């Protein structure tokens, strides 16, 4: 993939700002919007180069659609274009989520409190749909389904970040064994030409990512802001399999240490479903609740940094990495484990906090059916949940 020297960062920012304002529906839908706007209409790259980028970002931890956008900005206009793509796609929903977090603590009207309760019920339906869909695609056999169940049990029995991290690591190790007979991942995508970054730059980015994840835990005790950055970076580095998987990781890093209340967490997660752009901007809400505007900015940067640094580190080596059978098997095991993590989060805190009586249960069940069987857009479920909550909860 040859970088277009004529591409300008301002052009990239405008293109991705438009996408950031209009891209609803989650990571898979975002990738469809990117292809329609940037591959088909603007012709920034061809389909094979785009598919190669998508394959890499699906393989790595982090927010897949944001990573693809970052790489497309890099392809178009160099490092400035990469940052412009991330900013344009991320800022609209990040600003809305941060504003929601700052305003949530000031809400006292009964109808507004009911709407927040409705958003917590919406979170039950959204997470249940995510578990349902991910289990079908990532746990297609009894071995990986069993691995998902074991990961869920570990996450429930060992609460907090240690249970989450342990489940993912054990899933990757188990994948080396249980996924041995699975069909290899598709690798027929043609190489896209010279890498976007040199190997030296890639190694520097990997070193920066490692330093970030190693130093932040040592500095976390110095201030609440550093503790927030540590938790967000760790969550961002461990997300495999889709944006919703960030939910249990963020809950372990913010609710359990007492940085955010369970009610504020679930209300923000429900509100995030109505936003365009990446689900990772939920971090801006959590940061705003925990530490105000500065916390929102720190949380937003910290959760995205590991995934983007890993992407830059992997770009020069991707063609070789994707052909390693052991790496593919480990990823299958890790993906099965994150289905279990999301299943554990569906129970606690999502279901236990959101479903508090017969009416919330009926609302959550109806939302799940509308999402999975009727393919209703999440935005309408969010609006209905907030409205019913304001009227009846």
mmCIF file of C-alpha atoms in Angstrom:
data_model
loop_
_atom_site.group_PDB
_atom_site.id
_atom_site.type_symbol
_atom_site.label_atom_id
_atom_site.label_comp_id
_atom_site.label_asym_id
_atom_site.label_seq_id
_atom_site.Cartn_x
_atom_site.Cartn_y
_atom_site.Cartn_z
ATOM 1 C CA UNK A 1 0.000 0.000 0.000
ATOM 2 C CA UNK A 2 1.745 3.114 -1.215
ATOM 3 C CA UNK A 3 1.145 6.278 0.778
ATOM 4 C CA UNK A 4 -0.429 9.023 -1.338
ATOM 5 C CA UNK A 5 1.945 11.970 -0.868
ATOM 6 C CA UNK A 6 -0.743 14.332 -2.121
ATOM 7 C CA UNK A 7 -3.172 13.353 0.610
ATOM 8 C CA UNK A 8 -3.669 16.079 3.175
ATOM 9 C CA UNK A 9 -4.462 15.688 6.858
ATOM 10 C CA UNK A 10 -7.297 18.233 6.559
ATOM 11 C CA UNK A 11 -8.959 16.162 3.842
ATOM 12 C CA UNK A 12 -8.656 13.066 6.006
ATOM 13 C CA UNK A 13 -10.096 14.861 9.030
ATOM 14 C CA UNK A 14 -13.147 16.106 7.109
ATOM 15 C CA UNK A 15 -13.835 12.651 5.651
ATOM 16 C CA UNK A 16 -13.608 10.924 9.015
ATOM 17 C CA UNK A 17 -15.537 13.659 10.819
ATOM 18 C CA UNK A 18 -18.429 12.954 8.490
ATOM 19 C CA UNK A 19 -18.123 9.252 9.274
ATOM 20 C CA UNK A 20 -17.851 9.979 12.998
ATOM 21 C CA UNK A 21 -21.143 11.884 12.886
ATOM 22 C CA UNK A 22 -23.088 9.307 10.858
ATOM 23 C CA UNK A 23 -21.609 5.830 11.505
ATOM 24 C CA UNK A 24 -24.091 4.034 13.750
ATOM 25 C CA UNK A 25 -24.289 0.296 14.352
ATOM 26 C CA UNK A 26 -20.982 -0.885 15.831
ATOM 27 C CA UNK A 27 -17.612 -2.006 14.421
ATOM 28 C CA UNK A 28 -18.903 -4.247 11.619
ATOM 29 C CA UNK A 29 -21.199 -1.511 10.336
ATOM 30 C CA UNK A 30 -18.348 1.027 10.603
ATOM 31 C CA UNK A 31 -16.188 -1.111 8.318
ATOM 32 C CA UNK A 32 -18.994 -1.103 5.764
ATOM 33 C CA UNK A 33 -19.250 2.696 5.950
ATOM 34 C CA UNK A 34 -15.468 3.016 5.514
ATOM 35 C CA UNK A 35 -15.477 0.830 2.430
ATOM 36 C CA UNK A 36 -18.391 2.663 0.809
ATOM 37 C CA UNK A 37 -16.974 6.137 1.482
ATOM 38 C CA UNK A 38 -13.199 5.672 1.223
ATOM 39 C CA UNK A 39 -12.687 2.657 -1.049
ATOM 40 C CA UNK A 40 -15.623 2.871 -3.450
ATOM 41 C CA UNK A 41 -16.327 6.609 -3.558
ATOM 42 C CA UNK A 42 -12.997 8.301 -2.805
ATOM 43 C CA UNK A 43 -10.773 5.410 -4.016
ATOM 44 C CA UNK A 44 -8.104 5.927 -1.372
ATOM 45 C CA UNK A 45 -7.131 2.259 -1.743
ATOM 46 C CA UNK A 46 -8.382 -0.853 -3.511
ATOM 47 C CA UNK A 47 -10.487 -3.647 -2.050
ATOM 48 C CA UNK A 48 -7.562 -6.014 -1.540
ATOM 49 C CA UNK A 49 -5.517 -3.488 0.386
ATOM 50 C CA UNK A 50 -8.576 -2.615 2.477
ATOM 51 C CA UNK A 51 -9.315 -6.284 3.227
ATOM 52 C CA UNK A 52 -5.701 -6.742 4.293
ATOM 53 C CA UNK A 53 -6.033 -3.898 6.806
ATOM 54 C CA UNK A 54 -9.313 -5.266 8.132
ATOM 55 C CA UNK A 55 -7.747 -8.707 8.624
ATOM 56 C CA UNK A 56 -4.866 -7.220 10.608
ATOM 57 C CA UNK A 57 -7.128 -5.139 12.849
ATOM 58 C CA UNK A 58 -9.416 -8.102 13.531
ATOM 59 C CA UNK A 59 -6.357 -10.087 14.597
ATOM 60 C CA UNK A 60 -4.990 -7.470 17.020
ATOM 61 C CA UNK A 61 -6.475 -6.389 20.351
ATOM 62 C CA UNK A 62 -8.050 -2.962 20.333
ATOM 63 C CA UNK A 63 -10.953 -1.156 18.618
ATOM 64 C CA UNK A 64 -10.961 -2.702 15.146
ATOM 65 C CA UNK A 65 -12.847 -0.003 13.253
ATOM 66 C CA UNK A 66 -10.782 2.805 14.794
ATOM 67 C CA UNK A 67 -7.592 0.917 13.954
ATOM 68 C CA UNK A 68 -8.690 0.508 10.332
ATOM 69 C CA UNK A 69 -9.501 4.214 10.131
ATOM 70 C CA UNK A 70 -6.154 5.138 11.692
ATOM 71 C CA UNK A 71 -4.306 2.970 9.156
ATOM 72 C CA UNK A 72 -6.276 4.454 6.253
ATOM 73 C CA UNK A 73 -5.356 7.948 7.435
ATOM 74 C CA UNK A 74 -1.717 6.841 7.628
ATOM 75 C CA UNK A 75 -1.957 5.449 4.108
ATOM 76 C CA UNK A 76 -3.477 8.659 2.778
ATOM 77 C CA UNK A 77 -1.466 11.383 4.504
ATOM 78 C CA UNK A 78 1.198 9.890 6.763
ATOM 79 C CA UNK A 79 1.287 10.228 10.577
ATOM 80 C CA UNK A 80 -0.644 13.509 10.479
ATOM 81 C CA UNK A 81 -3.365 11.821 8.474
ATOM 82 C CA UNK A 82 -3.506 8.938 10.947
ATOM 83 C CA UNK A 83 -4.101 11.312 13.859
ATOM 84 C CA UNK A 84 -6.605 13.303 11.795
ATOM 85 C CA UNK A 85 -8.564 10.138 10.998
ATOM 86 C CA UNK A 86 -8.678 9.110 14.661
ATOM 87 C CA UNK A 87 -9.719 12.595 15.820
ATOM 88 C CA UNK A 88 -12.422 13.032 13.187
ATOM 89 C CA UNK A 89 -13.981 9.623 13.797
ATOM 90 C CA UNK A 90 -13.709 9.734 17.602
ATOM 91 C CA UNK A 91 -14.413 13.280 18.766
ATOM 92 C CA UNK A 92 -18.159 13.573 17.978
ATOM 93 C CA UNK A 93 -19.234 10.683 20.193
ATOM 94 C CA UNK A 94 -16.439 11.344 22.714
ATOM 95 C CA UNK A 95 -17.655 14.902 23.332
ATOM 96 C CA UNK A 96 -21.253 13.739 23.658
ATOM 97 C CA UNK A 97 -20.317 10.959 26.082
ATOM 98 C CA UNK A 98 -18.128 13.259 28.172
ATOM 99 C CA UNK A 99 -20.963 15.788 28.331
ATOM 100 C CA UNK A 100 -23.368 13.058 29.428
ATOM 101 C CA UNK A 101 -20.957 12.020 32.164
ATOM 102 C CA UNK A 102 -20.542 15.587 33.420
ATOM 103 C CA UNK A 103 -24.318 16.179 33.449
ATOM 104 C CA UNK A 104 -25.317 12.835 34.959
ATOM 105 C CA UNK A 105 -24.335 13.854 38.473
ATOM 106 C CA UNK A 106 -26.569 16.939 38.278
ATOM 107 C CA UNK A 107 -29.717 15.040 37.335
ATOM 108 C CA UNK A 108 -32.356 14.984 40.066
ATOM 109 C CA UNK A 109 -35.719 15.171 38.238
ATOM 110 C CA UNK A 110 -37.755 11.937 38.638
ATOM 111 C CA UNK A 111 -38.325 11.599 34.885
ATOM 112 C CA UNK A 112 -34.611 11.994 34.183
ATOM 113 C CA UNK A 113 -33.770 9.403 36.836
ATOM 114 C CA UNK A 114 -36.335 7.093 35.243
ATOM 115 C CA UNK A 115 -34.710 7.612 31.835
ATOM 116 C CA UNK A 116 -31.350 6.616 33.335
ATOM 117 C CA UNK A 117 -32.979 3.491 34.766
ATOM 118 C CA UNK A 118 -34.329 2.762 31.288
ATOM 119 C CA UNK A 119 -30.825 3.051 29.842
ATOM 120 C CA UNK A 120 -29.633 0.425 32.324
ATOM 121 C CA UNK A 121 -32.370 -1.906 31.054
ATOM 122 C CA UNK A 122 -31.281 -1.196 27.463
ATOM 123 C CA UNK A 123 -27.766 -2.319 28.402
ATOM 124 C CA UNK A 124 -29.175 -5.757 29.313
ATOM 125 C CA UNK A 125 -30.675 -6.217 25.834
ATOM 126 C CA UNK A 126 -27.580 -4.876 24.044
ATOM 127 C CA UNK A 127 -25.120 -7.094 25.917
ATOM 128 C CA UNK A 128 -27.365 -10.151 25.571
ATOM 129 C CA UNK A 129 -27.460 -9.583 21.804
ATOM 130 C CA UNK A 130 -23.661 -9.256 21.720
ATOM 131 C CA UNK A 131 -23.214 -12.526 23.646
ATOM 132 C CA UNK A 132 -25.696 -14.295 21.360
ATOM 133 C CA UNK A 133 -24.038 -13.154 18.134
ATOM 134 C CA UNK A 134 -20.445 -13.609 19.276
ATOM 135 C CA UNK A 135 -21.102 -17.098 20.639
ATOM 136 C CA UNK A 136 -22.441 -18.202 17.264
ATOM 137 C CA UNK A 137 -19.367 -16.971 15.367
ATOM 138 C CA UNK A 138 -16.536 -17.431 17.888
ATOM 139 C CA UNK A 139 -17.677 -20.620 19.697
ATOM 140 C CA UNK A 140 -18.909 -22.820 16.826
ATOM 141 C CA UNK A 141 -17.807 -26.129 18.373
ATOM 142 C CA UNK A 142 -18.125 -27.788 21.784
ATOM 143 C CA UNK A 143 -14.466 -27.237 22.659
ATOM 144 C CA UNK A 144 -14.619 -23.465 22.280
ATOM 145 C CA UNK A 145 -18.087 -23.293 23.839
ATOM 146 C CA UNK A 146 -16.674 -25.127 26.866
ATOM 147 C CA UNK A 147 -13.742 -22.724 26.956
ATOM 148 C CA UNK A 148 -16.168 -19.776 26.959
ATOM 149 C CA UNK A 149 -18.097 -21.322 29.846
ATOM 150 C CA UNK A 150 -14.873 -21.868 31.812
ATOM 151 C CA UNK A 151 -13.827 -18.250 31.189
ATOM 152 C CA UNK A 152 -17.215 -17.020 32.429
ATOM 153 C CA UNK A 153 -16.898 -19.103 35.573
ATOM 154 C CA UNK A 154 -13.385 -17.796 36.233
ATOM 155 C CA UNK A 155 -14.507 -14.186 35.752
ATOM 156 C CA UNK A 156 -17.395 -14.657 38.190
ATOM 157 C CA UNK A 157 -15.363 -16.523 40.809
ATOM 158 C CA UNK A 158 -12.303 -14.241 40.578
ATOM 159 C CA UNK A 159 -13.757 -10.735 40.289
ATOM 160 C CA UNK A 160 -11.706 -7.801 39.079
ATOM 161 C CA UNK A 161 -8.987 -7.357 36.500
ATOM 162 C CA UNK A 162 -7.048 -10.466 37.555
ATOM 163 C CA UNK A 163 -9.940 -12.748 36.608
ATOM 164 C CA UNK A 164 -10.428 -10.970 33.285
ATOM 165 C CA UNK A 165 -6.757 -11.089 32.302
ATOM 166 C CA UNK A 166 -6.360 -14.660 33.532
ATOM 167 C CA UNK A 167 -9.316 -15.828 31.447
ATOM 168 C CA UNK A 168 -7.921 -14.285 28.259
ATOM 169 C CA UNK A 169 -4.416 -15.677 28.815
ATOM 170 C CA UNK A 170 -5.732 -19.152 29.636
ATOM 171 C CA UNK A 171 -8.002 -18.967 26.604
ATOM 172 C CA UNK A 172 -5.041 -18.208 24.340
ATOM 173 C CA UNK A 173 -3.034 -21.095 25.825
ATOM 174 C CA UNK A 174 -5.984 -23.477 25.549
ATOM 175 C CA UNK A 175 -6.487 -22.404 21.954
ATOM 176 C CA UNK A 176 -3.074 -23.831 21.048
ATOM 177 C CA UNK A 177 -4.488 -27.229 21.938
ATOM 178 C CA UNK A 178 -8.258 -27.245 21.381
ATOM 179 C CA UNK A 179 -8.210 -25.296 18.086
ATOM 180 C CA UNK A 180 -5.533 -27.503 16.546
ATOM 181 C CA UNK A 181 -7.946 -29.166 14.129
ATOM 182 C CA UNK A 182 -9.864 -26.009 13.198
ATOM 183 C CA UNK A 183 -9.647 -24.755 9.655
ATOM 184 C CA UNK A 184 -6.918 -22.166 9.193
ATOM 185 C CA UNK A 185 -7.923 -18.551 8.969
ATOM 186 C CA UNK A 186 -8.297 -17.145 5.484
ATOM 187 C CA UNK A 187 -5.038 -15.663 4.240
ATOM 188 C CA UNK A 188 -5.746 -15.329 0.563
ATOM 189 C CA UNK A 189 -5.750 -11.536 0.723
ATOM 190 C CA UNK A 190 -3.001 -10.289 -1.531
ATOM 191 C CA UNK A 191 -0.107 -8.440 0.082
ATOM 192 C CA UNK A 192 -0.594 -4.714 -0.298
ATOM 193 C CA UNK A 193 2.928 -3.653 -1.286
ATOM 194 C CA UNK A 194 5.500 -1.946 0.893
ATOM 195 C CA UNK A 195 4.514 -1.553 4.570
ATOM 196 C CA UNK A 196 3.156 1.774 5.739
ATOM 197 C CA UNK A 197 5.861 1.991 8.427
ATOM 198 C CA UNK A 198 9.457 0.817 8.570
ATOM 199 C CA UNK A 199 10.437 -2.063 10.812
ATOM 200 C CA UNK A 200 12.396 0.335 13.007
ATOM 201 C CA UNK A 201 9.297 2.491 13.492
ATOM 202 C CA UNK A 202 7.218 -0.606 14.200
ATOM 203 C CA UNK A 203 9.621 -1.816 16.874
ATOM 204 C CA UNK A 204 9.637 1.656 18.443
ATOM 205 C CA UNK A 205 5.825 1.593 18.636
ATOM 206 C CA UNK A 206 5.831 -1.867 20.223
ATOM 207 C CA UNK A 207 8.396 -0.678 22.753
ATOM 208 C CA UNK A 208 6.274 2.390 23.538
ATOM 209 C CA UNK A 209 3.209 0.187 24.081
ATOM 210 C CA UNK A 210 5.146 -2.123 26.394
ATOM 211 C CA UNK A 211 6.539 0.823 28.338
ATOM 212 C CA UNK A 212 3.080 2.337 28.707
ATOM 213 C CA UNK A 213 1.594 -0.866 30.091
ATOM 214 C CA UNK A 214 4.577 -1.478 32.378
ATOM 215 C CA UNK A 215 4.948 2.032 33.816
ATOM 216 C CA UNK A 216 1.329 3.015 34.395
ATOM 217 C CA UNK A 217 0.713 0.352 37.096
ATOM 218 C CA UNK A 218 3.792 1.657 38.929
ATOM 219 C CA UNK A 219 2.531 5.236 38.752
ATOM 220 C CA UNK A 220 -1.142 4.503 39.443
ATOM 221 C CA UNK A 221 -0.804 5.060 43.180
ATOM 222 C CA UNK A 222 0.419 8.625 42.750
ATOM 223 C CA UNK A 223 -2.920 10.166 41.711
ATOM 224 C CA UNK A 224 -6.491 9.223 40.747
ATOM 225 C CA UNK A 225 -5.852 10.452 37.185
ATOM 226 C CA UNK A 226 -2.915 8.060 36.768
ATOM 227 C CA UNK A 227 -4.976 5.239 38.271
ATOM 228 C CA UNK A 228 -7.696 5.995 35.716
ATOM 229 C CA UNK A 229 -5.164 6.020 32.858
ATOM 230 C CA UNK A 230 -3.725 2.696 34.053
ATOM 231 C CA UNK A 231 -7.107 0.976 34.079
ATOM 232 C CA UNK A 232 -8.140 2.358 30.706
ATOM 233 C CA UNK A 233 -4.870 1.394 29.013
ATOM 234 C CA UNK A 234 -5.057 -2.139 30.388
ATOM 235 C CA UNK A 235 -8.645 -2.519 29.197
ATOM 236 C CA UNK A 236 -7.783 -1.159 25.754
ATOM 237 C CA UNK A 237 -4.900 -3.611 25.406
ATOM 238 C CA UNK A 238 -7.052 -6.671 26.152
ATOM 239 C CA UNK A 239 -10.125 -6.185 23.971
ATOM 240 C CA UNK A 240 -10.536 -8.997 21.450
ATOM 241 C CA UNK A 241 -13.595 -9.843 19.442
ATOM 242 C CA UNK A 242 -15.571 -6.603 19.261
ATOM 243 C CA UNK A 243 -16.322 -3.353 21.000
ATOM 244 C CA UNK A 244 -18.795 -4.791 23.514
ATOM 245 C CA UNK A 245 -16.034 -6.887 25.077
ATOM 246 C CA UNK A 246 -14.636 -3.699 26.601
ATOM 247 C CA UNK A 247 -17.612 -3.680 29.002
ATOM 248 C CA UNK A 248 -16.386 -6.283 31.533
ATOM 249 C CA UNK A 249 -12.835 -4.967 31.357
ATOM 250 C CA UNK A 250 -13.898 -1.389 32.055
ATOM 251 C CA UNK A 251 -16.240 -2.515 34.818
ATOM 252 C CA UNK A 252 -13.331 -4.276 36.510
ATOM 253 C CA UNK A 253 -11.136 -1.182 36.217
ATOM 254 C CA UNK A 254 -13.637 1.520 37.231
ATOM 255 C CA UNK A 255 -16.596 0.170 39.197
ATOM 256 C CA UNK A 256 -14.819 -2.330 41.431
ATOM 257 C CA UNK A 257 -12.115 0.149 42.561
ATOM 258 C CA UNK A 258 -14.850 2.703 43.302
ATOM 259 C CA UNK A 259 -13.979 5.256 40.597
ATOM 260 C CA UNK A 260 -17.495 5.067 39.117
ATOM 261 C CA UNK A 261 -20.785 3.875 40.613
ATOM 262 C CA UNK A 262 -22.553 0.884 39.019
ATOM 263 C CA UNK A 263 -25.554 3.061 38.128
ATOM 264 C CA UNK A 264 -23.429 5.677 36.347
ATOM 265 C CA UNK A 265 -21.535 2.907 34.531
ATOM 266 C CA UNK A 266 -24.622 1.176 33.150
ATOM 267 C CA UNK A 267 -26.458 4.391 32.298
ATOM 268 C CA UNK A 268 -23.429 5.551 30.308
ATOM 269 C CA UNK A 269 -23.143 2.209 28.547
ATOM 270 C CA UNK A 270 -26.789 2.398 27.553
ATOM 271 C CA UNK A 271 -26.344 5.959 26.266
ATOM 272 C CA UNK A 272 -23.291 4.887 24.267
ATOM 273 C CA UNK A 273 -25.506 2.665 22.127
ATOM 274 C CA UNK A 274 -27.218 5.773 20.730
ATOM 275 C CA UNK A 275 -23.952 7.373 19.669
ATOM 276 C CA UNK A 276 -22.235 7.182 16.272
ATOM 277 C CA UNK A 277 -18.573 6.274 16.080
ATOM 278 C CA UNK A 278 -16.554 3.857 18.225
ATOM 279 C CA UNK A 279 -17.930 2.313 21.416
ATOM 280 C CA UNK A 280 -14.559 2.985 23.067
ATOM 281 C CA UNK A 281 -15.709 6.584 23.582
ATOM 282 C CA UNK A 282 -17.622 5.167 26.548
ATOM 283 C CA UNK A 283 -14.282 5.767 28.273
ATOM 284 C CA UNK A 284 -14.854 9.527 27.989
ATOM 285 C CA UNK A 285 -18.055 9.152 29.997
ATOM 286 C CA UNK A 286 -16.308 7.120 32.687
ATOM 287 C CA UNK A 287 -13.413 9.572 32.870
ATOM 288 C CA UNK A 288 -15.787 12.525 33.157
ATOM 289 C CA UNK A 289 -17.726 10.859 35.981
ATOM 290 C CA UNK A 290 -14.515 9.889 37.800
ATOM 291 C CA UNK A 291 -12.435 13.064 37.356
ATOM 292 C CA UNK A 292 -14.215 15.722 35.317
ATOM 293 C CA UNK A 293 -13.110 17.069 31.906
ATOM 294 C CA UNK A 294 -9.438 16.201 32.494
ATOM 295 C CA UNK A 295 -10.429 12.657 33.392
ATOM 296 C CA UNK A 296 -12.490 12.392 30.199
ATOM 297 C CA UNK A 297 -9.511 13.418 28.036
ATOM 298 C CA UNK A 298 -7.062 11.146 29.877
ATOM 299 C CA UNK A 299 -9.398 8.138 29.740
ATOM 300 C CA UNK A 300 -10.091 8.633 26.036
ATOM 301 C CA UNK A 301 -6.409 8.802 25.057
ATOM 302 C CA UNK A 302 -5.391 5.987 27.414
ATOM 303 C CA UNK A 303 -7.935 3.464 26.135
ATOM 304 C CA UNK A 304 -7.061 4.015 22.468
ATOM 305 C CA UNK A 305 -3.257 4.275 22.826
ATOM 306 C CA UNK A 306 -2.357 0.559 23.235
ATOM 307 C CA UNK A 307 -4.408 -0.620 20.256
ATOM 308 C CA UNK A 308 -3.080 2.090 17.944
ATOM 309 C CA UNK A 309 0.525 1.513 19.039
ATOM 310 C CA UNK A 310 0.121 -2.245 18.526
ATOM 311 C CA UNK A 311 -1.292 -1.593 15.061
ATOM 312 C CA UNK A 312 1.698 0.579 14.132
ATOM 313 C CA UNK A 313 4.022 -2.064 15.543
ATOM 314 C CA UNK A 314 2.387 -4.895 13.606
ATOM 315 C CA UNK A 315 2.022 -3.185 10.212
ATOM 316 C CA UNK A 316 5.606 -3.891 9.042
ATOM 317 C CA UNK A 317 5.373 -7.567 10.111
ATOM 318 C CA UNK A 318 1.755 -8.428 9.315
ATOM 319 C CA UNK A 319 2.283 -10.447 6.134
ATOM 320 C CA UNK A 320 4.435 -12.943 8.034
ATOM 321 C CA UNK A 321 2.451 -12.896 11.275
ATOM 322 C CA UNK A 322 -0.897 -13.822 9.732
ATOM 323 C CA UNK A 323 0.568 -17.035 8.287
ATOM 324 C CA UNK A 324 1.678 -18.428 11.674
ATOM 325 C CA UNK A 325 -0.686 -21.307 12.605
ATOM 326 C CA UNK A 326 0.086 -21.068 16.325
ATOM 327 C CA UNK A 327 -0.826 -17.388 16.403
ATOM 328 C CA UNK A 328 -4.122 -18.164 14.676
ATOM 329 C CA UNK A 329 -4.935 -20.954 17.158
ATOM 330 C CA UNK A 330 -4.106 -18.774 20.155
ATOM 331 C CA UNK A 331 -6.399 -16.072 18.819
ATOM 332 C CA UNK A 332 -9.272 -18.550 18.416
ATOM 333 C CA UNK A 333 -8.900 -19.527 22.060
ATOM 334 C CA UNK A 334 -8.678 -15.918 23.229
ATOM 335 C CA UNK A 335 -11.784 -15.010 21.212
ATOM 336 C CA UNK A 336 -13.744 -17.866 22.804
ATOM 337 C CA UNK A 337 -12.638 -16.694 26.236
ATOM 338 C CA UNK A 338 -13.875 -13.152 25.669
ATOM 339 C CA UNK A 339 -17.327 -14.512 24.840
ATOM 340 C CA UNK A 340 -17.283 -16.014 28.327
ATOM 341 C CA UNK A 341 -16.161 -12.712 29.841
ATOM 342 C CA UNK A 342 -19.021 -10.898 28.184
ATOM 343 C CA UNK A 343 -21.423 -13.590 29.393
ATOM 344 C CA UNK A 344 -20.204 -13.084 32.964
ATOM 345 C CA UNK A 345 -20.678 -9.321 32.617
ATOM 346 C CA UNK A 346 -24.210 -9.906 31.325
ATOM 347 C CA UNK A 347 -25.020 -11.416 34.709
ATOM 348 C CA UNK A 348 -23.078 -9.022 36.939
ATOM 349 C CA UNK A 349 -23.280 -6.042 36.786
ATOM 350 C CA UNK A 350 -25.597 -5.682 33.772
ATOM 351 C CA UNK A 351 -28.569 -7.929 34.626
ATOM 352 C CA UNK A 352 -28.387 -7.610 38.407
ATOM 353 C CA UNK A 353 -28.381 -3.800 38.245
ATOM 354 C CA UNK A 354 -30.663 -3.282 35.252
ATOM 355 C CA UNK A 355 -33.457 -5.785 35.900
ATOM 356 C CA UNK A 356 -34.991 -4.805 39.231
ATOM 357 C CA UNK A 357 -38.586 -5.948 38.732
ATOM 358 C CA UNK A 358 -41.164 -7.372 36.287
ATOM 359 C CA UNK A 359 -41.391 -4.268 34.070
ATOM 360 C CA UNK A 360 -37.597 -3.913 33.536
ATOM 361 C CA UNK A 361 -37.455 -7.659 32.773
ATOM 362 C CA UNK A 362 -40.226 -7.316 30.165
ATOM 363 C CA UNK A 363 -38.459 -4.287 28.655
ATOM 364 C CA UNK A 364 -35.107 -6.107 28.485
ATOM 365 C CA UNK A 365 -36.659 -9.229 26.934
ATOM 366 C CA UNK A 366 -38.560 -7.175 24.351
ATOM 367 C CA UNK A 367 -35.414 -5.228 23.481
ATOM 368 C CA UNK A 368 -33.456 -8.441 22.989
ATOM 369 C CA UNK A 369 -36.105 -9.876 20.657
ATOM 370 C CA UNK A 370 -36.295 -6.645 18.660
ATOM 371 C CA UNK A 371 -32.521 -6.520 18.289
ATOM 372 C CA UNK A 372 -31.901 -10.162 17.394
ATOM 373 C CA UNK A 373 -35.009 -11.238 15.465
ATOM 374 C CA UNK A 374 -36.429 -8.000 14.086
ATOM 375 C CA UNK A 375 -33.024 -6.347 13.456
ATOM 376 C CA UNK A 376 -34.207 -3.086 15.001
ATOM 377 C CA UNK A 377 -31.428 -0.441 15.052
ATOM 378 C CA UNK A 378 -29.980 0.004 18.578
ATOM 379 C CA UNK A 379 -30.716 3.732 18.445
ATOM 380 C CA UNK A 380 -34.469 3.069 18.484
ATOM 381 C CA UNK A 381 -34.120 0.625 21.374
ATOM 382 C CA UNK A 382 -32.178 3.236 23.341
ATOM 383 C CA UNK A 383 -34.788 5.928 22.715
ATOM 384 C CA UNK A 384 -37.652 3.582 23.621
ATOM 385 C CA UNK A 385 -35.868 2.418 26.791
ATOM 386 C CA UNK A 386 -35.204 5.968 27.948
ATOM 387 C CA UNK A 387 -38.795 7.005 27.184
ATOM 388 C CA UNK A 388 -40.373 4.053 28.969
ATOM 389 C CA UNK A 389 -38.023 4.528 31.894
ATOM 390 C CA UNK A 390 -38.959 8.205 32.187
ATOM 391 C CA UNK A 391 -42.662 7.315 32.158
ATOM 392 C CA UNK A 392 -42.791 4.208 34.307
ATOM 393 C CA UNK A 393 -39.545 3.577 36.255
#
